[in-house]
Coordinates of C-alpha atoms and ligand atoms in Angstrom, one line a residue:
M22 CA 13.9 -41.3 14.6
P23 CA 12.8 -37.6 13.8
Q24 CA 13.5 -37.8 10.1
F25 CA 11.6 -41.3 10.0
Y26 CA 8.4 -39.6 11.5
D27 CA 8.3 -37.1 8.6
T28 CA 8.4 -39.7 5.9
P29 CA 5.1 -40.1 3.9
D30 CA 4.9 -43.6 5.0
F31 CA 5.0 -42.9 8.7
E32 CA 2.4 -40.3 8.3
A33 CA 0.0 -42.6 6.1
S34 CA 0.5 -45.6 8.5
F35 CA 0.4 -43.9 11.8
T36 CA -2.0 -41.0 11.7
Y37 CA -4.9 -41.9 13.9
H38 CA -8.3 -40.2 13.2
G39 CA -10.5 -41.3 16.1
N40 CA -11.8 -39.4 19.1
D41 CA -11.1 -41.9 21.8
L42 CA -7.5 -41.3 22.7
G43 CA -7.0 -41.3 26.6
V44 CA -9.7 -42.9 28.5
V45 CA -13.3 -43.2 27.8
W46 CA -15.1 -43.9 31.2
S47 CA -18.4 -45.4 31.8
K48 CA -19.8 -47.0 35.0
E49 CA -19.2 -50.5 33.5
K50 CA -15.8 -50.0 32.1
A51 CA -12.7 -47.8 31.1
A52 CA -11.5 -48.0 27.7
F53 CA -7.9 -46.9 27.1
R54 CA -6.3 -45.9 23.9
L55 CA -2.7 -44.5 23.4
W56 CA -0.8 -43.5 20.4
A57 CA 2.6 -45.1 20.6
P58 CA 3.6 -46.3 17.0
T59 CA 7.3 -47.0 18.0
A60 CA 6.5 -48.8 21.1
D61 CA 7.4 -52.5 21.4
A62 CA 5.0 -53.1 24.4
V63 CA 2.7 -51.0 26.6
S64 CA 0.9 -51.7 29.7
I65 CA -1.3 -49.6 32.0
S66 CA -0.4 -49.3 35.6
L67 CA -3.4 -48.6 38.1
Y68 CA -2.8 -46.9 41.5
S69 CA -5.4 -45.9 44.0
G70 CA -3.6 -42.3 44.6
G71 CA -2.1 -39.7 42.4
D72 CA 1.0 -39.1 44.3
P73 CA 4.1 -40.9 43.0
A74 CA 5.8 -40.5 46.5
V75 CA 3.4 -43.0 47.8
S76 CA 3.6 -46.6 46.9
D77 CA -0.2 -47.7 46.2
P78 CA -0.2 -49.9 43.0
L79 CA -3.4 -51.7 42.1
K80 CA -2.6 -53.8 39.1
Q81 CA -1.0 -53.8 35.8
I82 CA -2.8 -54.4 32.5
P83 CA -1.2 -55.1 29.2
M84 CA -2.3 -53.2 26.1
N85 CA -2.7 -54.5 22.8
R86 CA -1.5 -53.2 19.4
D87 CA -4.4 -51.7 17.5
V88 CA -4.9 -49.5 14.3
S89 CA -2.6 -46.5 13.2
G90 CA 0.0 -47.0 15.9
T91 CA -2.5 -47.0 18.8
W92 CA -2.6 -49.5 21.7
T93 CA -5.9 -50.3 23.6
A94 CA -7.1 -52.0 26.6
Q95 CA -10.4 -52.3 28.3
V96 CA -10.8 -52.5 32.1
S97 CA -14.1 -53.6 33.4
G98 CA -15.8 -52.1 36.6
N99 CA -16.2 -48.4 37.7
L100 CA -12.7 -47.0 37.5
N101 CA -13.7 -43.4 38.5
G102 CA -11.1 -41.9 40.8
V103 CA -8.5 -44.5 40.0
Y104 CA -5.2 -43.1 38.8
Y105 CA -2.9 -44.5 36.1
T106 CA 0.2 -44.4 34.1
Y107 CA 1.4 -46.1 31.1
Q108 CA 4.6 -48.2 31.0
V109 CA 6.1 -47.9 27.5
T110 CA 8.9 -50.0 26.1
R111 CA 10.6 -48.6 23.2
D112 CA 14.3 -48.3 22.2
G113 CA 14.9 -51.3 24.6
Q114 CA 13.8 -49.2 27.4
T115 CA 10.8 -49.0 29.5
V116 CA 9.6 -45.7 30.7
E117 CA 6.5 -44.8 32.9
S118 CA 4.4 -41.8 31.6
C119 CA 1.4 -39.9 32.2
D120 CA -1.3 -40.0 29.5
P121 CA -0.9 -37.0 27.0
Y122 CA -4.6 -37.2 26.8
A123 CA -5.2 -37.1 30.6
R124 CA -8.3 -35.1 31.6
A125 CA -7.4 -35.2 35.4
V126 CA -4.1 -35.8 37.3
G127 CA -2.8 -36.1 40.8
V128 CA -0.5 -33.7 42.4
N129 CA 2.2 -32.2 40.0
G130 CA 0.7 -34.0 37.2
H131 CA 2.7 -37.3 37.2
R132 CA -0.3 -39.7 37.2
A133 CA -3.4 -39.4 35.1
M134 CA -6.8 -40.1 36.8
V135 CA -9.8 -41.8 35.3
L136 CA -12.7 -39.3 35.8
D137 CA -16.5 -39.4 35.6
L138 CA -16.4 -35.7 34.0
A139 CA -20.1 -35.2 34.2
S140 CA -19.8 -35.6 38.2
T141 CA -17.8 -32.4 38.2
N142 CA -20.3 -30.2 36.4
P143 CA -21.6 -27.3 38.5
E144 CA -25.4 -26.9 38.8
G145 CA -27.0 -25.6 35.7
W146 CA -24.0 -26.4 33.7
E147 CA -26.2 -27.7 30.8
H148 CA -27.6 -24.3 30.5
D149 CA -24.4 -22.5 30.8
T150 CA -23.5 -20.3 27.6
D151 CA -21.1 -17.6 26.4
P152 CA -22.6 -14.4 27.7
H153 CA -21.4 -12.7 24.5
A154 CA -22.4 -15.3 22.0
G155 CA -23.5 -13.7 18.9
S156 CA -21.4 -10.5 19.3
A157 CA -18.7 -9.5 16.8
V158 CA -15.1 -10.0 18.0
T159 CA -14.6 -6.2 17.7
D160 CA -17.2 -6.0 20.4
A161 CA -14.9 -7.8 22.8
V162 CA -12.9 -5.8 25.5
I163 CA -10.4 -8.2 26.7
Y164 CA -8.8 -8.1 30.3
E165 CA -5.7 -10.1 30.9
A166 CA -5.2 -11.4 34.5
H167 CA -3.2 -14.0 36.5
V168 CA -5.4 -16.1 38.9
R169 CA -3.1 -15.3 41.7
D170 CA -2.6 -11.5 41.2
L171 CA -6.3 -10.7 41.3
S172 CA -6.7 -12.1 45.0
V173 CA -3.5 -12.5 46.8
H174 CA -3.0 -9.0 48.1
R175 CA -4.2 -8.6 51.6
S176 CA -6.3 -5.6 50.6
S177 CA -8.5 -7.7 48.1
G178 CA -10.8 -8.8 50.8
I179 CA -11.0 -12.2 48.9
R180 CA -11.0 -15.2 51.1
Q181 CA -9.8 -18.0 48.5
K182 CA -6.5 -16.3 47.7
G183 CA -4.6 -17.4 44.6
K184 CA -7.4 -19.8 43.6
F185 CA -9.8 -20.3 40.7
L186 CA -12.8 -19.7 43.2
G187 CA -11.2 -16.6 44.5
I188 CA -11.7 -15.0 41.1
V189 CA -15.6 -15.2 41.6
E190 CA -16.0 -14.1 45.0
P191 CA -18.7 -11.5 44.8
G192 CA -19.2 -8.5 47.2
T193 CA -15.4 -7.9 48.0
R194 CA -14.4 -4.3 48.9
V195 CA -11.5 -2.2 50.0
S196 CA -12.3 0.5 52.6
G197 CA -15.7 -1.0 52.8
H198 CA -17.2 0.5 49.6
I199 CA -14.6 0.1 46.8
P200 CA -15.2 -3.0 44.8
T201 CA -12.2 -5.4 44.2
G202 CA -11.8 -8.6 42.5
L203 CA -14.7 -9.8 40.4
D204 CA -16.9 -6.7 41.3
H205 CA -14.2 -4.4 40.2
I206 CA -13.8 -6.2 36.8
K207 CA -17.7 -6.2 36.4
D208 CA -17.7 -2.4 37.2
L209 CA -15.0 -1.7 34.7
G210 CA -17.3 -3.2 32.0
I211 CA -14.8 -5.6 30.1
T212 CA -16.3 -8.5 28.3
H213 CA -13.8 -11.1 28.4
L214 CA -11.5 -12.2 31.1
Q215 CA -8.2 -13.8 29.6
L216 CA -6.4 -15.9 32.3
L217 CA -2.8 -16.4 32.1
P218 CA -2.0 -20.1 31.8
V219 CA -4.6 -22.2 33.8
F220 CA -3.6 -25.7 32.3
D221 CA -1.2 -27.9 34.5
Y222 CA 2.2 -26.4 34.4
G223 CA 5.5 -27.4 36.1
S224 CA 7.1 -24.4 37.7
V225 CA 5.0 -24.4 40.9
D226 CA 5.3 -27.3 43.3
E227 CA 1.7 -28.2 44.0
S228 CA 2.8 -30.5 46.9
N229 CA 4.2 -27.6 49.1
L230 CA 1.8 -24.5 48.6
Q231 CA 2.7 -23.2 52.0
K232 CA 6.0 -22.1 50.6
P233 CA 5.9 -18.8 48.8
Q234 CA 5.8 -19.6 45.1
F235 CA 4.7 -17.7 41.8
N236 CA 5.0 -18.2 38.2
W237 CA 3.0 -17.1 35.1
G238 CA 2.8 -20.7 34.2
Y239 CA 4.2 -20.7 30.5
D240 CA 5.6 -24.2 31.1
P241 CA 3.0 -26.9 30.2
V242 CA 3.0 -30.2 31.7
N243 CA -0.5 -31.6 31.1
F244 CA -2.3 -29.6 28.3
N245 CA -5.9 -30.9 29.1
V246 CA -5.9 -30.5 32.9
P247 CA -6.3 -27.5 35.1
E248 CA -3.4 -26.3 37.3
G249 CA -3.4 -27.9 40.6
S250 CA -2.0 -24.8 42.6
Y251 CA -5.2 -22.9 41.7
S252 CA -7.4 -25.6 43.3
S253 CA -8.2 -26.1 47.0
D254 CA -6.8 -29.6 46.8
P255 CA -4.2 -30.5 44.1
F256 CA -3.9 -34.0 45.5
D257 CA -7.4 -34.9 44.4
G258 CA -7.7 -35.1 40.6
A259 CA -11.5 -34.2 40.5
V260 CA -11.2 -31.0 42.6
R261 CA -9.3 -28.8 40.2
V262 CA -11.7 -29.9 37.3
R263 CA -14.7 -29.1 39.5
E264 CA -13.5 -25.7 40.6
M265 CA -12.2 -24.4 37.3
K266 CA -15.7 -25.3 35.9
Q267 CA -17.3 -23.6 38.7
M268 CA -15.3 -20.5 38.2
V269 CA -16.2 -20.5 34.4
K270 CA -19.8 -20.8 35.3
S271 CA -19.7 -17.9 37.9
L272 CA -18.1 -15.7 35.4
H273 CA -20.7 -16.5 32.7
D274 CA -23.4 -15.9 35.3
H275 CA -21.8 -12.4 36.0
G276 CA -21.8 -11.6 32.2
I277 CA -17.9 -12.3 31.6
S278 CA -16.8 -14.5 28.8
V279 CA -13.5 -16.5 29.7
V280 CA -10.4 -16.7 27.5
M281 CA -7.5 -19.3 28.0
D282 CA -3.9 -18.5 27.4
V283 CA -2.8 -21.7 25.6
V284 CA 0.9 -22.5 25.1
Y285 CA 1.2 -25.2 22.6
N286 CA 4.4 -23.9 21.2
H287 CA 6.7 -25.6 23.9
V288 CA 6.6 -27.7 26.9
F289 CA 8.1 -27.4 30.5
D290 CA 10.7 -30.2 29.9
A291 CA 10.9 -31.8 26.4
K292 CA 12.7 -34.8 27.4
R293 CA 10.2 -35.7 30.1
F294 CA 7.0 -34.4 28.5
C295 CA 4.7 -37.5 28.4
F296 CA 4.1 -37.3 24.6
N297 CA 8.0 -37.2 24.0
L298 CA 8.6 -40.0 26.4
I299 CA 6.1 -42.2 24.8
V300 CA 7.1 -41.4 21.2
P301 CA 10.6 -40.1 21.4
D302 CA 10.8 -36.3 20.4
Y303 CA 7.7 -36.7 18.2
F304 CA 6.2 -33.5 19.8
S305 CA 9.1 -31.3 19.2
R306 CA 11.2 -29.9 16.3
V307 CA 14.6 -31.7 16.6
N308 CA 17.1 -31.2 13.9
N309 CA 20.4 -33.2 14.1
G310 CA 19.8 -33.6 17.8
V311 CA 19.1 -30.0 18.4
Y312 CA 15.8 -28.7 19.7
A313 CA 14.5 -25.6 17.7
N314 CA 14.2 -22.7 20.2
G315 CA 12.4 -20.0 18.6
S316 CA 10.4 -19.6 21.7
G317 CA 13.5 -19.1 23.9
C318 CA 12.1 -21.8 26.2
G319 CA 14.3 -24.7 24.7
N320 CA 11.9 -26.6 22.6
D321 CA 9.5 -25.6 19.8
T322 CA 6.5 -27.8 19.1
A323 CA 6.3 -29.7 15.9
S324 CA 2.7 -28.8 15.1
E325 CA 3.1 -29.6 11.4
R326 CA 3.3 -33.3 12.3
S327 CA -0.2 -34.9 11.9
M328 CA -0.5 -36.2 15.4
V329 CA 0.8 -33.0 17.1
R330 CA -1.7 -31.2 15.0
K331 CA -4.5 -33.4 16.0
Y332 CA -3.4 -33.2 19.5
I333 CA -3.7 -29.3 19.6
V334 CA -7.1 -29.5 17.7
D335 CA -8.2 -32.1 20.2
S336 CA -7.0 -30.1 23.1
V337 CA -8.6 -26.7 22.3
S338 CA -11.8 -28.3 21.2
Y339 CA -11.8 -30.2 24.6
W340 CA -11.5 -26.9 26.7
A341 CA -14.3 -25.4 24.5
D342 CA -16.5 -28.5 24.8
E343 CA -15.9 -29.5 28.5
Y344 CA -15.1 -26.1 30.0
H345 CA -17.2 -23.8 28.2
I346 CA -14.0 -21.6 27.2
D347 CA -15.2 -18.6 25.1
G348 CA -11.7 -17.7 23.5
F349 CA -8.0 -18.7 23.1
R350 CA -5.1 -16.8 23.1
F351 CA -2.2 -18.5 21.5
D352 CA 1.1 -17.9 23.1
L353 CA 3.7 -17.5 20.3
S354 CA 1.3 -18.5 17.4
G355 CA 4.1 -17.5 15.2
L356 CA 5.8 -21.0 16.0
L357 CA 2.7 -22.9 14.9
D358 CA 1.7 -23.6 11.4
I359 CA -1.4 -22.1 9.8
Q360 CA -3.0 -25.4 9.0
T361 CA -3.2 -26.4 12.8
I362 CA -4.5 -22.9 13.7
N363 CA -7.2 -23.1 10.9
E364 CA -8.2 -26.7 11.6
T365 CA -8.3 -25.9 15.4
I366 CA -10.8 -22.9 14.7
G367 CA -12.7 -24.9 12.2
Q368 CA -13.3 -27.8 14.6
V369 CA -14.2 -25.5 17.5
H370 CA -16.6 -23.3 15.5
K371 CA -18.6 -26.4 14.4
H372 CA -20.1 -26.4 17.8
H373 CA -19.1 -22.9 19.2
P374 CA -19.2 -20.3 16.5
N375 CA -18.9 -17.6 19.1
V376 CA -15.4 -18.6 20.2
I377 CA -12.6 -16.1 19.6
F378 CA -9.1 -16.7 18.5
Y379 CA -6.1 -14.6 18.7
G380 CA -2.3 -14.9 19.4
E381 CA 1.2 -13.6 19.2
G382 CA 2.1 -13.5 15.5
W383 CA 5.8 -12.8 16.0
N384 CA 8.5 -14.0 13.5
L385 CA 10.8 -16.1 15.5
P386 CA 13.8 -18.3 14.4
T387 CA 12.4 -21.8 14.6
T388 CA 13.1 -24.7 12.1
T389 CA 10.2 -26.6 11.1
V390 CA 10.4 -30.4 10.2
K391 CA 8.7 -29.9 7.0
T392 CA 7.7 -27.0 4.7
C393 CA 4.8 -25.0 6.2
D394 CA 3.5 -21.5 6.7
L395 CA 3.6 -20.2 10.2
A396 CA 0.8 -18.1 12.1
V397 CA 2.8 -14.7 12.0
Q398 CA 1.2 -11.4 11.3
S399 CA 2.3 -11.4 7.7
N400 CA 0.2 -14.5 7.1
A401 CA -2.8 -12.9 8.5
H402 CA -4.6 -13.3 5.2
L403 CA -4.1 -17.2 5.4
T404 CA -5.7 -17.3 8.9
P405 CA -8.8 -15.1 8.5
E406 CA -10.6 -16.1 11.7
F407 CA -7.4 -15.4 13.9
A408 CA -6.4 -12.2 15.2
Y409 CA -2.9 -11.0 16.2
F410 CA -1.6 -8.7 18.9
N411 CA -0.5 -5.3 17.2
D412 CA 2.9 -4.3 18.3
T413 CA 2.8 -1.5 15.9
L414 CA 0.2 0.2 17.8
R415 CA 1.7 -0.7 21.1
D416 CA 5.1 0.6 20.1
S417 CA 3.9 3.7 18.5
L418 CA 1.9 4.8 21.4
R419 CA 4.3 3.8 24.2
G420 CA 7.7 3.5 22.7
S421 CA 9.5 0.4 21.5
V422 CA 9.6 -2.7 24.0
F423 CA 13.3 -3.1 23.1
S424 CA 14.5 0.3 24.7
A425 CA 12.8 1.3 27.8
A426 CA 13.8 4.9 27.3
A427 CA 12.6 5.2 23.7
K428 CA 9.6 7.6 23.4
G429 CA 6.3 6.7 21.8
Y430 CA 3.6 9.0 20.8
V431 CA 2.0 9.5 24.2
T432 CA 5.5 10.4 25.6
G433 CA 6.1 13.1 23.1
S434 CA 7.4 11.5 20.1
C435 CA 6.2 13.0 16.5
D436 CA 7.5 9.9 14.7
F437 CA 4.5 7.6 14.6
R438 CA 1.7 9.6 13.0
E439 CA 1.3 7.5 9.9
Q440 CA 1.5 4.2 11.9
L441 CA -1.1 5.4 14.5
E442 CA -3.4 6.7 11.9
S443 CA -3.6 3.3 10.1
C444 CA -3.7 1.5 13.5
F445 CA -6.5 3.6 14.6
R446 CA -8.5 2.5 11.6
G447 CA -7.7 -1.1 12.2
L448 CA -5.8 -1.1 8.8
C449 CA -2.1 -1.6 9.5
S450 CA 0.0 -3.2 6.9
W451 CA -0.4 -6.9 7.8
C452 CA -3.9 -6.8 8.8
R453 CA -6.9 -7.5 6.5
S454 CA -9.6 -6.1 8.7
P455 CA -10.2 -4.7 12.2
K456 CA -11.3 -8.3 13.2
Q457 CA -7.6 -9.2 13.1
T458 CA -5.9 -6.6 15.4
V459 CA -5.7 -6.9 19.0
N460 CA -5.0 -3.4 20.2
Y461 CA -3.1 -3.0 23.4
V462 CA -0.5 -1.0 25.2
S463 CA 0.3 -3.5 28.0
C464 CA 0.2 -7.2 28.7
H465 CA 2.0 -9.4 31.3
D466 CA 5.1 -9.1 29.3
N467 CA 7.4 -6.1 29.4
N468 CA 7.0 -3.1 31.6
T469 CA 3.6 -2.1 32.7
L470 CA 2.3 0.9 30.9
F471 CA 2.7 3.3 33.7
D472 CA 6.1 2.1 34.4
R473 CA 7.0 2.4 30.6
I474 CA 5.8 5.9 30.6
V475 CA 7.9 6.8 33.7
L476 CA 10.9 5.3 32.2
A477 CA 10.6 7.3 29.0
T478 CA 9.8 10.6 30.7
P479 CA 11.7 10.4 34.0
N480 CA 11.4 14.1 34.5
A481 CA 7.8 14.6 33.9
S482 CA 5.4 15.0 36.8
F483 CA 3.2 12.3 38.2
E484 CA 0.1 14.2 36.8
D485 CA 1.7 14.1 33.3
H486 CA 2.4 10.5 33.7
V487 CA -1.2 9.9 34.4
R488 CA -2.3 12.2 31.6
M489 CA 0.0 10.1 29.3
N490 CA -1.6 7.0 30.4
K491 CA -5.1 8.2 29.9
L492 CA -4.2 9.4 26.4
A493 CA -2.9 6.0 25.5
A494 CA -6.0 4.4 26.8
A495 CA -8.4 7.0 25.0
F496 CA -6.5 6.1 21.8
Y497 CA -6.7 2.3 21.8
L498 CA -10.1 2.1 23.5
T499 CA -11.6 4.1 20.6
A500 CA -9.6 2.5 17.9
Q501 CA -11.0 -0.1 15.4
G502 CA -10.1 -3.6 16.4
I503 CA -10.3 -5.7 19.6
P504 CA -9.1 -3.7 22.7
F505 CA -7.0 -5.7 25.3
M506 CA -5.5 -4.6 28.6
Q507 CA -3.3 -6.0 31.4
A508 CA -5.3 -6.3 34.6
G509 CA -4.5 -3.2 36.8
E510 CA -3.6 -0.9 33.8
E511 CA -6.9 0.8 34.7
M512 CA -5.4 1.7 38.1
L513 CA -1.8 2.6 37.0
R514 CA -0.4 -0.8 37.8
S515 CA 3.4 -0.7 38.5
K516 CA 5.9 -3.6 39.3
P517 CA 8.7 -1.6 41.1
N518 CA 11.8 -3.4 41.7
P519 CA 12.8 -3.3 45.4
K520 CA 16.5 -2.5 44.2
G521 CA 15.4 0.4 42.2
G522 CA 13.5 1.0 38.8
F523 CA 10.9 -1.4 37.5
I524 CA 10.7 -5.3 36.9
E525 CA 10.3 -5.7 33.1
N526 CA 9.8 -9.5 33.3
S527 CA 8.0 -10.6 36.5
Y528 CA 7.3 -14.2 35.5
R529 CA 8.6 -15.7 38.9
S530 CA 8.7 -12.4 40.9
P531 CA 7.0 -12.7 44.3
D532 CA 3.4 -11.7 45.1
S533 CA 4.7 -8.4 46.2
V534 CA 5.5 -7.4 42.8
N535 CA 2.8 -9.1 40.8
S536 CA -0.3 -8.6 43.0
I537 CA -3.0 -6.1 42.3
K538 CA -2.7 -3.5 45.2
W539 CA -6.6 -2.9 45.6
N540 CA -5.8 -0.4 48.5
L541 CA -4.4 2.1 45.9
L542 CA -8.1 2.7 44.9
K543 CA -8.4 4.6 48.0
Q544 CA -6.3 7.3 46.5
Q545 CA -7.8 9.8 44.0
P546 CA -5.5 9.5 41.0
Y547 CA -5.9 5.7 40.8
R548 CA -9.7 5.8 41.5
E549 CA -10.1 8.6 38.7
T550 CA -8.0 6.6 36.3
F551 CA -10.3 3.6 36.9
A552 CA -13.3 5.8 36.3
Y553 CA -11.8 7.1 33.0
Y554 CA -11.2 3.5 31.7
K555 CA -14.7 2.5 32.7
G556 CA -16.1 5.6 30.9
L557 CA -14.1 4.8 27.8
I558 CA -15.3 1.3 27.7
A559 CA -18.9 2.4 28.2
F560 CA -18.4 4.8 25.3
R561 CA -17.0 2.2 23.0
K562 CA -19.9 -0.1 23.9
A563 CA -22.4 2.9 23.1
H564 CA -21.0 3.4 19.6
P565 CA -21.1 0.8 16.9
V566 CA -19.0 3.0 14.7
L567 CA -15.9 2.4 16.9
R568 CA -16.5 -1.5 16.5
M569 CA -16.6 -1.8 12.6
S570 CA -15.8 -5.3 11.3
S571 CA -15.0 -4.6 7.6
V572 CA -12.3 -2.5 5.7
Y573 CA -15.1 -1.1 3.6
D574 CA -17.0 0.1 6.4
V575 CA -13.8 1.7 7.9
L576 CA -12.8 3.3 4.6
S577 CA -16.3 4.8 4.2
N578 CA -17.0 5.9 7.9
L579 CA -13.8 6.9 9.5
I580 CA -11.7 9.6 7.9
P581 CA -8.3 11.0 9.2
I582 CA -8.0 14.7 9.5
H583 CA -4.7 16.1 8.1
C584 CA -2.8 19.4 8.4
L585 CA -2.8 19.7 12.1
H586 CA 0.0 20.0 14.6
P587 CA 2.4 17.0 14.2
Q588 CA 1.4 15.7 17.6
V589 CA -2.4 16.1 17.0
L590 CA -4.3 13.0 15.4
A591 CA -7.9 13.6 14.6
F592 CA -10.7 11.5 13.0
R593 CA -14.1 12.1 11.8
A594 CA -16.6 9.2 12.0
T595 CA -20.2 9.0 10.3
G596 CA -23.2 7.6 12.0
N597 CA -23.9 5.5 9.0
V598 CA -23.1 2.2 10.8
A599 CA -25.8 -0.1 11.8
G600 CA -26.9 0.5 15.4
E601 CA -24.9 3.8 15.7
P602 CA -27.1 6.3 17.7
A603 CA -24.9 9.4 16.9
D604 CA -25.0 11.5 13.7
E605 CA -21.3 12.0 13.8
L606 CA -18.3 11.5 16.0
F607 CA -15.0 13.6 16.2
L608 CA -12.1 12.1 17.9
M609 CA -9.0 14.0 18.8
F610 CA -5.5 13.2 20.4
N611 CA -3.0 15.7 21.4
S612 CA 0.3 14.5 22.8
A613 CA 1.9 17.9 22.8
A614 CA 3.3 19.8 25.8
T615 CA 1.1 22.7 24.6
A616 CA -2.8 23.1 24.3
E617 CA -3.8 22.9 20.6
T618 CA -7.0 24.3 19.0
I619 CA -8.6 22.2 16.2
P620 CA -11.2 23.6 13.8
L621 CA -14.4 21.6 13.9
P622 CA -17.0 20.8 11.4
G623 CA -20.1 22.9 11.7
G624 CA -22.8 22.4 14.3
T625 CA -23.0 21.8 18.1
W626 CA -20.8 19.1 19.4
Q627 CA -21.1 17.4 22.7
I628 CA -18.0 16.5 24.6
C629 CA -18.2 12.9 26.1
I630 CA -14.5 12.3 26.6
N631 CA -11.7 14.9 27.6
G632 CA -8.5 14.7 29.4
E633 CA -10.1 14.2 32.8
R634 CA -13.3 12.3 32.2
A635 CA -14.7 9.8 29.9
G636 CA -18.3 8.2 29.6
T637 CA -21.6 8.3 27.5
Q638 CA -22.9 11.7 29.1
C639 CA -22.3 15.1 27.7
L640 CA -19.7 16.9 29.7
A641 CA -20.0 20.4 27.9
T642 CA -20.8 21.5 24.3
V643 CA -18.5 23.2 21.5
E644 CA -18.9 24.9 18.3
G645 CA -16.5 26.1 15.7
S646 CA -13.2 24.7 17.2
A647 CA -12.1 22.7 20.3
T648 CA -9.0 23.4 22.4
L649 CA -7.2 20.4 23.8
P650 CA -5.2 20.8 26.9
P651 CA -1.7 19.3 26.8
I652 CA -1.4 15.6 26.7
S653 CA -5.1 14.9 26.2
A654 CA -7.9 13.4 24.3
M655 CA -11.2 14.8 23.3
V656 CA -14.1 12.9 21.8
L657 CA -17.2 14.8 20.5
V658 CA -20.6 13.4 19.5
K659 CA -23.1 15.1 17.4
G660 CA -26.9 13.7 17.7
N661 CA -27.8 11.0 20.1
L662 CA -25.3 10.0 22.8
K663 CA -26.8 6.5 23.0
Ligands
CA19 CA1 1.1 -28.0 38.0

């Protein structure tokens, strides 16, 4: 069958271009359309509830063969709140399946639900917009968090622990005065909150949330439906939709844009995934009966097939339209073809030109079903509106992810000067402009920044570990590109292993490992590190010269200084950038264990960032030269501070 799918005849006959797949609801009728070109018969089963453990059938309605491999049926009456599945007969076998285009589902996503989507809109939804619409992508500061991690720790003060609505509880405190949750994130000053998967995934049993369960959620079941375990009632299909929209609305009201982590590159269970049940293995790359496995999750998505591509384009557009999502982080974009990426961006940008797109452009061993280019870093020039995570910057600063003991720049290595110099200017080898590089030193994958520093320098003091952390932050938060951080990095997040060492892959570790421990903010080093990150972000926002969009601007306005100590990096930035208040900036980084003195261009310089503090205020002035203490950054401003 897979070979047959990829013939020109199949594509020509069975590519459907309409926008009515799934169910189109009105008070008078529900119109169903399913793409099932290889089916011999299809019918719809209606149920009063969404739980397959309960026998509550209403009726069965046969579907009729229609254009381009689709099947249709209309059911009169108001079906809002009715659940349904498809009975698909193909290969002499009848299977029951959820709708790939389901917009709502019952518990654990087995049955789709007909839903009046407008009824789930929060108040004021029609006026809701991206608070950062009109900003450049390089103006973004992205904060990556798991829904559960943010609220689940006892010290969070958040009532709706582990829920969509827990993310937007205002006024929560630890020790009565230190902000947690939403207030903490606002205080930090980030622009975009990126949530680990919030579509319906399979690894948490929604029917038994009393049982301790945790998963990152990189195992998609229903791509167009929110995850049930994050709602207050996973059994009622409307609740998760309503609550996720409410979360987005509240975040927008608090000035925070929302990015979804989307995982189109594989599914939870390829054999049981609804699309593959209906059209056997169409969604996946299968060669001689073997699923391609570049993802390591067992089944790579055949994005290069026309109806998979359409599915991805439709799905991302739906989240942008219906949920007002402001950005998409593509998990393993390196497994998806560039035409799918570019068509998705083009379609979303027709109505939402502000939406940002980026992903993991790693080279992975997949086998496509037809010749195509994949969305990997080296194809960045073919996906100009798509940014990629910058592992060169990450590994140069903190050490390779493939060896926990390997040193990077902040842990004392002299080997990465050249890479860091180009990364700081947003110009590493694959990157066509600062708009295409996501600069980071920690995300949910691998060790946290602080743990990684400890592993590379086990004999250094806690104070030095904190200095290394701050130095890494000062570097990537003043670098050209799009800064990104894992939640809690700003308070020395750690994932200690109860058996010793640290957990490097906490995808299903308990809350005790993954939760953000807000009570740490009661201790000075954690609070000071938070203040440092907050100051770095404020400084970045105050200086457009740190957020340039074009290579030409970077080459003209940001000059590296050479002939310094091998562990010192320095850059001089002009004030000749639109909106830049300063006449000039001078940025220096010293990872050596010794203090280093650096000659300065003439005039009086104001120190805004040093090893201890960061912000938009002048901490002190220097002339002639500046001395950087061991393991510290220093950023100087000449002229106006803001
Ligand atoms: Ca689920």
